[in-house]
PDB file of C-alpha atoms and ligand atoms in Angstrom:
ATOM      1  CA  MET A   1      25.973  19.354 -54.402  1.00  0.00           C
ATOM      2  CA  LYS A   2      26.713  19.062 -50.535  1.00  0.00           C
ATOM      3  CA  VAL A   3      28.022  21.701 -48.604  1.00  0.00           C
ATOM      4  CA  LEU A   4      29.595  20.954 -44.644  1.00  0.00           C
ATOM      5  CA  LEU A   5      29.599  24.580 -43.256  1.00  0.00           C
ATOM      6  CA  VAL A   6      31.709  24.937 -40.494  1.00  0.00           C
ATOM      7  CA  GLU A   7      31.424  28.213 -39.027  1.00  0.00           C
ATOM      8  CA  ASP A   8      30.253  29.951 -35.310  1.00  0.00           C
ATOM      9  CA  GLU A   9      29.065  32.930 -36.585  1.00  0.00           C
ATOM     10  CA  LYS A  10      24.824  33.151 -36.634  1.00  0.00           C
ATOM     11  CA  LYS A  11      23.900  35.671 -39.130  1.00  0.00           C
ATOM     12  CA  ILE A  12      27.071  34.358 -40.764  1.00  0.00           C
ATOM     13  CA  ALA A  13      25.934  30.724 -41.141  1.00  0.00           C
ATOM     14  CA  ASP A  14      22.500  32.092 -41.998  1.00  0.00           C
ATOM     15  CA  PHE A  15      22.834  34.270 -44.966  1.00  0.00           C
ATOM     16  CA  VAL A  16      25.254  30.959 -46.354  1.00  0.00           C
ATOM     17  CA  CYS A  17      23.407  28.669 -45.857  1.00  0.00           C
ATOM     18  CA  ALA A  18      20.125  30.443 -47.334  1.00  0.00           C
ATOM     19  CA  GLY A  19      22.279  31.733 -50.654  1.00  0.00           C
ATOM     20  CA  PHE A  20      23.220  27.401 -50.788  1.00  0.00           C
ATOM     21  CA  LYS A  21      19.553  26.513 -50.753  1.00  0.00           C
ATOM     22  CA  GLU A  22      18.542  29.116 -53.208  1.00  0.00           C
ATOM     23  CA  GLN A  23      21.533  27.715 -55.321  1.00  0.00           C
ATOM     24  CA  GLY A  24      20.288  24.551 -54.767  1.00  0.00           C
ATOM     25  CA  PHE A  25      22.894  23.186 -52.356  1.00  0.00           C
ATOM     26  CA  ALA A  26      21.947  21.077 -49.966  1.00  0.00           C
ATOM     27  CA  CYS A  27      24.011  22.557 -46.395  1.00  0.00           C
ATOM     28  CA  GLU A  28      24.870  20.834 -43.735  1.00  0.00           C
ATOM     29  CA  HIS A  29      25.828  23.307 -40.825  1.00  0.00           C
ATOM     30  CA  CYS A  30      28.334  23.119 -38.200  1.00  0.00           C
ATOM     31  CA  ASP A  31      28.365  25.585 -35.192  1.00  0.00           C
ATOM     32  CA  ASN A  32      32.321  24.292 -33.890  1.00  0.00           C
ATOM     33  CA  GLY A  33      35.424  22.966 -34.078  1.00  0.00           C
ATOM     34  CA  ILE A  34      34.477  19.662 -32.758  1.00  0.00           C
ATOM     35  CA  ASP A  35      31.585  19.051 -34.385  1.00  0.00           C
ATOM     36  CA  GLY A  36      32.970  19.954 -37.659  1.00  0.00           C
ATOM     37  CA  PHE A  37      35.915  17.635 -37.960  1.00  0.00           C
ATOM     38  CA  ASP A  38      33.541  14.908 -36.993  1.00  0.00           C
ATOM     39  CA  ARG A  39      31.276  15.912 -39.762  1.00  0.00           C
ATOM     40  CA  ALA A  40      33.931  16.034 -41.843  1.00  0.00           C
ATOM     41  CA  SER A  41      35.358  12.644 -41.077  1.00  0.00           C
ATOM     42  CA  THR A  42      32.823  10.912 -40.847  1.00  0.00           C
ATOM     43  CA  SER A  43      30.684  11.713 -44.208  1.00  0.00           C
ATOM     44  CA  SER A  44      31.232  12.313 -47.340  1.00  0.00           C
ATOM     45  CA  PHE A  45      30.919  16.659 -49.279  1.00  0.00           C
ATOM     46  CA  ASP A  46      31.283  17.847 -52.438  1.00  0.00           C
ATOM     47  CA  VAL A  47      33.184  20.985 -50.476  1.00  0.00           C
ATOM     48  CA  ILE A  48      33.874  22.247 -47.159  1.00  0.00           C
ATOM     49  CA  VAL A  49      33.680  25.387 -46.486  1.00  0.00           C
ATOM     50  CA  LEU A  50      35.692  26.427 -43.348  1.00  0.00           C
ATOM     51  CA  ASP A  51      35.973  29.128 -41.001  1.00  0.00           C
ATOM     52  CA  ILE A  52      39.539  29.797 -39.574  1.00  0.00           C
ATOM     53  CA  MET A  53      38.269  30.985 -35.964  1.00  0.00           C
ATOM     54  CA  LEU A  54      36.388  28.605 -34.483  1.00  0.00           C
ATOM     55  CA  PRO A  55      35.608  26.996 -30.381  1.00  0.00           C
ATOM     56  CA  GLY A  56      36.298  23.838 -30.107  1.00  0.00           C
ATOM     57  CA  ARG A  57      38.845  23.309 -32.777  1.00  0.00           C
ATOM     58  CA  ASP A  58      40.103  25.845 -35.248  1.00  0.00           C
ATOM     59  CA  GLY A  59      39.868  25.169 -38.828  1.00  0.00           C
ATOM     60  CA  LEU A  60      43.614  25.460 -39.696  1.00  0.00           C
ATOM     61  CA  SER A  61      44.025  22.556 -37.095  1.00  0.00           C
ATOM     62  CA  ILE A  62      40.648  20.739 -38.778  1.00  0.00           C
ATOM     63  CA  LEU A  63      41.785  21.349 -42.515  1.00  0.00           C
ATOM     64  CA  LYS A  64      45.268  19.687 -40.895  1.00  0.00           C
ATOM     65  CA  GLY A  65      43.500  16.585 -39.072  1.00  0.00           C
ATOM     66  CA  LEU A  66      41.397  16.026 -42.661  1.00  0.00           C
ATOM     67  CA  ARG A  67      44.666  16.031 -44.953  1.00  0.00           C
ATOM     68  CA  LYS A  68      46.238  13.473 -42.158  1.00  0.00           C
ATOM     69  CA  ALA A  69      44.229  11.064 -42.577  1.00  0.00           C
ATOM     70  CA  GLY A  70      44.264  11.085 -46.453  1.00  0.00           C
ATOM     71  CA  ASN A  71      40.717  13.275 -47.121  1.00  0.00           C
ATOM     72  CA  VAL A  72      40.552  15.405 -49.868  1.00  0.00           C
ATOM     73  CA  THR A  73      37.647  17.168 -49.594  1.00  0.00           C
ATOM     74  CA  PRO A  74      38.064  20.828 -51.720  1.00  0.00           C
ATOM     75  CA  VAL A  75      38.922  23.185 -48.244  1.00  0.00           C
ATOM     76  CA  ILE A  76      37.866  27.004 -48.939  1.00  0.00           C
ATOM     77  CA  LEU A  77      38.906  28.746 -45.792  1.00  0.00           C
ATOM     78  CA  LEU A  78      36.642  31.725 -44.429  1.00  0.00           C
ATOM     79  CA  THR A  79      38.809  34.013 -43.082  1.00  0.00           C
ATOM     80  CA  ALA A  80      38.427  37.238 -41.304  1.00  0.00           C
ATOM     81  CA  ARG A  81      39.666  40.864 -41.552  1.00  0.00           C
ATOM     82  CA  ASN A  82      43.678  40.371 -43.147  1.00  0.00           C
ATOM     83  CA  GLU A  83      44.524  37.270 -41.759  1.00  0.00           C
ATOM     84  CA  LEU A  84      47.655  37.170 -43.757  1.00  0.00           C
ATOM     85  CA  ASP A  85      49.516  34.604 -41.893  1.00  0.00           C
ATOM     86  CA  ASP A  86      46.474  31.964 -41.981  1.00  0.00           C
ATOM     87  CA  ARG A  87      45.550  32.113 -44.795  1.00  0.00           C
ATOM     88  CA  ILE A  88      49.735  31.579 -46.487  1.00  0.00           C
ATOM     89  CA  GLU A  89      49.491  28.702 -43.769  1.00  0.00           C
ATOM     90  CA  GLY A  90      45.560  27.480 -44.938  1.00  0.00           C
ATOM     91  CA  LEU A  91      46.826  27.037 -48.255  1.00  0.00           C
ATOM     92  CA  SER A  92      50.315  25.574 -47.622  1.00  0.00           C
ATOM     93  CA  LEU A  93      47.874  22.510 -45.334  1.00  0.00           C
ATOM     94  CA  GLY A  94      45.884  22.433 -48.375  1.00  0.00           C
ATOM     95  CA  ALA A  95      43.723  24.869 -48.267  1.00  0.00           C
ATOM     96  CA  ASP A  96      42.277  24.461 -52.136  1.00  0.00           C
ATOM     97  CA  ASP A  97      40.725  29.132 -51.901  1.00  0.00           C
ATOM     98  CA  TYR A  98      39.920  31.708 -48.904  1.00  0.00           C
ATOM     99  CA  LEU A  99      38.109  34.212 -49.043  1.00  0.00           C
ATOM    100  CA  SER A 100      37.810  37.639 -46.686  1.00  0.00           C
ATOM    101  CA  LYS A 101      35.534  38.342 -44.667  1.00  0.00           C
ATOM    102  CA  PRO A 102      33.197  40.031 -45.022  1.00  0.00           C
ATOM    103  CA  PHE A 103      31.386  38.602 -48.722  1.00  0.00           C
ATOM    104  CA  PHE A 104      28.835  37.917 -50.822  1.00  0.00           C
ATOM    105  CA  VAL A 105      27.373  34.517 -50.553  1.00  0.00           C
ATOM    106  CA  GLU A 106      27.175  34.851 -54.968  1.00  0.00           C
ATOM    107  CA  GLU A 107      30.950  35.006 -54.762  1.00  0.00           C
ATOM    108  CA  LEU A 108      31.551  31.962 -52.693  1.00  0.00           C
ATOM    109  CA  ILE A 109      29.292  30.085 -54.090  1.00  0.00           C
ATOM    110  CA  ALA A 110      31.354  31.066 -57.633  1.00  0.00           C
ATOM    111  CA  ARG A 111      34.052  30.235 -56.146  1.00  0.00           C
ATOM    112  CA  ILE A 112      33.169  26.790 -55.205  1.00  0.00           C
ATOM    113  CA  GLN A 113      31.528  26.609 -58.407  1.00  0.00           C
ATOM    114  CA  ALA A 114      35.145  27.352 -60.006  1.00  0.00           C
ATOM    115  CA  LEU A 115      36.632  24.842 -57.475  1.00  0.00           C
ATOM    116  CA  LEU A 116      34.813  21.956 -58.676  1.00  0.00           C
ATOM    117  CA  ARG A 117      35.645  22.397 -62.101  1.00  0.00           C
ATOM    118  CA  ARG A 118      39.431  22.765 -61.081  1.00  0.00           C
ATOM    119  CA  VAL A 119      39.266  19.608 -59.123  1.00  0.00           C
ATOM    120  CA  SER A 120      37.193  17.239 -61.444  1.00  0.00           C
ATOM    121  CA  GLY A 121      39.485  18.025 -64.337  1.00  0.00           C
ATOM    122  CA  GLU A 122      42.476  17.954 -62.337  1.00  0.00           C
ATOM    123  CA  ARG A 123      41.595  14.341 -60.917  1.00  0.00           C
ATOM    124  CA  GLN A 124      40.457  13.355 -65.265  1.00  0.00           C
ATOM    125  CA  ASN A 125      43.954  14.343 -65.456  1.00  0.00           C
ATOM    126  CA  ILE A 126      46.081  12.505 -62.511  1.00  0.00           C
ATOM    127  CA  LEU A 127      46.602   8.709 -62.148  1.00  0.00           C
ATOM    128  CA  ALA A 128      47.371   7.457 -58.738  1.00  0.00           C
ATOM    129  CA  VAL A 129      48.018   3.687 -58.084  1.00  0.00           C
ATOM    130  CA  GLY A 130      49.182   3.710 -54.646  1.00  0.00           C
ATOM    131  CA  ASP A 131      52.224   6.378 -54.481  1.00  0.00           C
ATOM    132  CA  LEU A 132      52.948   6.352 -58.143  1.00  0.00           C
ATOM    133  CA  LYS A 133      51.029   9.066 -59.489  1.00  0.00           C
ATOM    134  CA  LEU A 134      50.964   9.889 -64.101  1.00  0.00           C
ATOM    135  CA  ASP A 135      50.008  13.110 -64.177  1.00  0.00           C
ATOM    136  CA  ARG A 136      48.356  13.577 -68.633  1.00  0.00           C
ATOM    137  CA  ILE A 137      49.157  17.433 -68.929  1.00  0.00           C
ATOM    138  CA  SER A 138      52.373  17.903 -67.186  1.00  0.00           C
ATOM    139  CA  ARG A 139      53.885  14.402 -69.005  1.00  0.00           C
ATOM    140  CA  GLU A 140      55.256  13.289 -65.696  1.00  0.00           C
ATOM    141  CA  VAL A 141      55.298  10.083 -63.495  1.00  0.00           C
ATOM    142  CA  THR A 142      56.298  10.449 -59.658  1.00  0.00           C
ATOM    143  CA  TRP A 143      56.684   8.274 -56.993  1.00  0.00           C
ATOM    144  CA  CYS A 144      56.214   9.786 -53.240  1.00  0.00           C
ATOM    145  CA  GLY A 145      57.164  13.392 -55.203  1.00  0.00           C
ATOM    146  CA  GLU A 146      60.030  11.528 -56.950  1.00  0.00           C
ATOM    147  CA  THR A 147      59.972  11.966 -60.373  1.00  0.00           C
ATOM    148  CA  VAL A 148      60.472   8.514 -62.789  1.00  0.00           C
ATOM    149  CA  ASP A 149      62.649  10.099 -65.700  1.00  0.00           C
ATOM    150  CA  LEU A 150      60.564   8.342 -68.707  1.00  0.00           C
ATOM    151  CA  THR A 151      61.540   9.018 -72.383  1.00  0.00           C
ATOM    152  CA  GLY A 152      57.378   9.166 -74.062  1.00  0.00           C
ATOM    153  CA  ARG A 153      57.275   6.295 -75.412  1.00  0.00           C
ATOM    154  CA  GLU A 154      57.911   4.769 -71.733  1.00  0.00           C
ATOM    155  CA  PHE A 155      55.384   7.458 -70.397  1.00  0.00           C
ATOM    156  CA  ASN A 156      52.591   6.688 -73.067  1.00  0.00           C
ATOM    157  CA  LEU A 157      53.468   2.658 -72.371  1.00  0.00           C
ATOM    158  CA  VAL A 158      53.178   3.420 -68.510  1.00  0.00           C
ATOM    159  CA  GLU A 159      49.980   5.304 -69.049  1.00  0.00           C
ATOM    160  CA  TYR A 160      48.399   2.986 -70.684  1.00  0.00           C
ATOM    161  CA  LEU A 161      48.758   0.246 -68.238  1.00  0.00           C
ATOM    162  CA  MET A 162      48.084   2.373 -65.064  1.00  0.00           C
ATOM    163  CA  ARG A 163      44.589   3.278 -66.706  1.00  0.00           C
ATOM    164  CA  SER A 164      43.346  -0.295 -65.380  1.00  0.00           C
ATOM    165  CA  PRO A 165      45.346  -1.326 -62.954  1.00  0.00           C
ATOM    166  CA  GLY A 166      45.041  -5.260 -62.612  1.00  0.00           C
ATOM    167  CA  ARG A 167      44.334  -6.110 -66.058  1.00  0.00           C
ATOM    168  CA  VAL A 168      46.598  -7.809 -67.973  1.00  0.00           C
ATOM    169  CA  PHE A 169      47.495  -6.715 -72.207  1.00  0.00           C
ATOM    170  CA  THR A 170      48.588  -8.720 -74.137  1.00  0.00           C
ATOM    171  CA  ARG A 171      51.422  -7.713 -76.434  1.00  0.00           C
ATOM    172  CA  THR A 172      49.443  -7.530 -79.061  1.00  0.00           C
ATOM    173  CA  GLN A 173      46.905  -4.623 -77.542  1.00  0.00           C
ATOM    174  CA  ILE A 174      49.945  -3.004 -75.978  1.00  0.00           C
ATOM    175  CA  LEU A 175      52.073  -2.958 -79.468  1.00  0.00           C
ATOM    176  CA  GLU A 176      48.942  -1.313 -81.020  1.00  0.00           C
ATOM    177  CA  HIS A 177      48.369   1.148 -78.940  1.00  0.00           C
ATOM    178  CA  VAL A 178      51.494   2.576 -77.635  1.00  0.00           C
ATOM    179  CA  TRP A 179      53.524   2.101 -80.669  1.00  0.00           C
ATOM    180  CA  ASP A 180      50.633   3.336 -83.357  1.00  0.00           C
ATOM    181  CA  TYR A 181      51.465   0.609 -86.226  1.00  0.00           C
ATOM    182  CA  ASP A 182      51.962  -2.798 -86.433  1.00  0.00           C
ATOM    183  CA  PHE A 183      55.079  -4.990 -85.866  1.00  0.00           C
ATOM    184  CA  ASP A 184      56.009  -8.471 -85.412  1.00  0.00           C
ATOM    185  CA  PRO A 185      54.155  -9.103 -82.499  1.00  0.00           C
ATOM    186  CA  SER A 186      57.816 -11.373 -81.684  1.00  0.00           C
ATOM    187  CA  THR A 187      59.905  -8.212 -81.835  1.00  0.00           C
ATOM    188  CA  ASN A 188      61.113  -7.150 -77.839  1.00  0.00           C
ATOM    189  CA  ILE A 189      60.754  -4.528 -78.087  1.00  0.00           C
ATOM    190  CA  ILE A 190      57.622  -3.884 -75.323  1.00  0.00           C
ATOM    191  CA  ASP A 191      60.223  -6.327 -73.190  1.00  0.00           C
ATOM    192  CA  VAL A 192      62.920  -4.191 -73.722  1.00  0.00           C
ATOM    193  CA  CYS A 193      60.749  -0.876 -73.127  1.00  0.00           C
ATOM    194  CA  ILE A 194      59.602  -2.421 -70.032  1.00  0.00           C
ATOM    195  CA  GLN A 195      62.650  -3.543 -68.755  1.00  0.00           C
ATOM    196  CA  ARG A 196      64.017   0.307 -69.065  1.00  0.00           C
ATOM    197  CA  ILE A 197      60.637   1.413 -67.032  1.00  0.00           C
ATOM    198  CA  ARG A 198      61.601  -1.231 -64.555  1.00  0.00           C
ATOM    199  CA  LYS A 199      65.250   0.325 -63.801  1.00  0.00           C
ATOM    200  CA  LYS A 200      63.956   4.042 -63.900  1.00  0.00           C
ATOM    201  CA  MET A 201      61.788   2.805 -61.480  1.00  0.00           C
ATOM    202  CA  ALA A 202      63.660   1.023 -58.938  1.00  0.00           C
ATOM    203  CA  SER A 203      66.172   3.241 -59.132  1.00  0.00           C
ATOM    204  CA  ILE A 204      64.459   5.488 -57.210  1.00  0.00           C
ATOM    205  CA  GLY A 205      62.897   2.736 -54.861  1.00  0.00           C
ATOM    206  CA  VAL A 206      59.078   2.057 -56.888  1.00  0.00           C
ATOM    207  CA  GLY A 207      57.108  -0.484 -55.586  1.00  0.00           C
ATOM    208  CA  ALA A 208      59.220  -0.906 -51.288  1.00  0.00           C
ATOM    209  CA  ASP A 209      58.594  -4.560 -51.323  1.00  0.00           C
ATOM    210  CA  GLY A 210      61.032  -4.761 -53.814  1.00  0.00           C
ATOM    211  CA  ALA A 211      59.056  -5.962 -56.712  1.00  0.00           C
ATOM    212  CA  SER A 212      58.604  -3.896 -59.945  1.00  0.00           C
ATOM    213  CA  PRO A 213      55.035  -2.221 -60.650  1.00  0.00           C
ATOM    214  CA  ILE A 214      55.049  -3.360 -63.971  1.00  0.00           C
ATOM    215  CA  GLU A 215      54.033  -7.292 -63.768  1.00  0.00           C
ATOM    216  CA  SER A 216      54.354  -9.928 -66.616  1.00  0.00           C
ATOM    217  CA  VAL A 217      52.275 -12.136 -66.991  1.00  0.00           C
ATOM    218  CA  ARG A 218      53.780 -15.310 -69.273  1.00  0.00           C
ATOM    219  CA  GLY A 219      52.427 -16.064 -72.286  1.00  0.00           C
ATOM    220  CA  VAL A 220      50.155 -13.458 -71.842  1.00  0.00           C
ATOM    221  CA  GLY A 221      51.478  -9.846 -72.127  1.00  0.00           C
ATOM    222  CA  TYR A 222      52.103  -7.159 -68.617  1.00  0.00           C
ATOM    223  CA  ARG A 223      49.581  -5.808 -66.145  1.00  0.00           C
ATOM    224  CA  PHE A 224      50.152  -3.118 -64.171  1.00  0.00           C
ATOM    225  CA  ARG A 225      50.353  -4.490 -59.903  1.00  0.00           C
ATOM    226  CA  LYS A 226      47.892  -2.768 -57.952  1.00  0.00           C
ATOM    227  CA  LEU A 227      50.361  -1.389 -55.401  1.00  0.00           C
ATOM    228  CA  ALA A 228      49.458  -0.727 -51.710  1.00  0.00           C
TER     229      ALA A 228
HETATM  230 CA1   CA B 301      34.521  32.644 -36.255  1.00  0.00          CA
END
């Protein structure tokens, strides 16, 4: 577990780092926003603990910069007093949690552990290929935030193919996994289902280049294209 702490108040940084070390976390500390953003952008951390009021560059600007660059490292904000507006802005910018000062380091550690459990659970439940996302819990497929309106069977088929982008699946494999029972392999039930999925995806513009994400591989079956 590697944590980046960006905090300019030395007393707070010292007790947080000491608490992290006691817990067995590796802790790197930056005392200003410029270094904090630089380290967060160039190195990999399990979680970033980010103070809002910082010299050089404030925490919200750092958070915004990271999320804009596609950095999804979980972030916990440290807020002073009752900075309600900052907290709301922070959450809308993509912070995962916040903690108000003063706090006990034990509470911060508990929040980090809860956050990482949540994030790892979410990651397993979301499949993503390019901008196409499939949520196994809500059973929704979205493209740039827009939902592809799929039936249960169509969803299962997309999920099966999306688990291994680029891999070709035969019709028999697809039948066994998505339909659960043996059809005559010469049936066109899969092809019909895929045509419907392609149509639904095309209607909301999936695959900006006009090609469907589900490719036919002649004589073999289908595969999910790796989308840019
Ligand atoms: Ca500060």
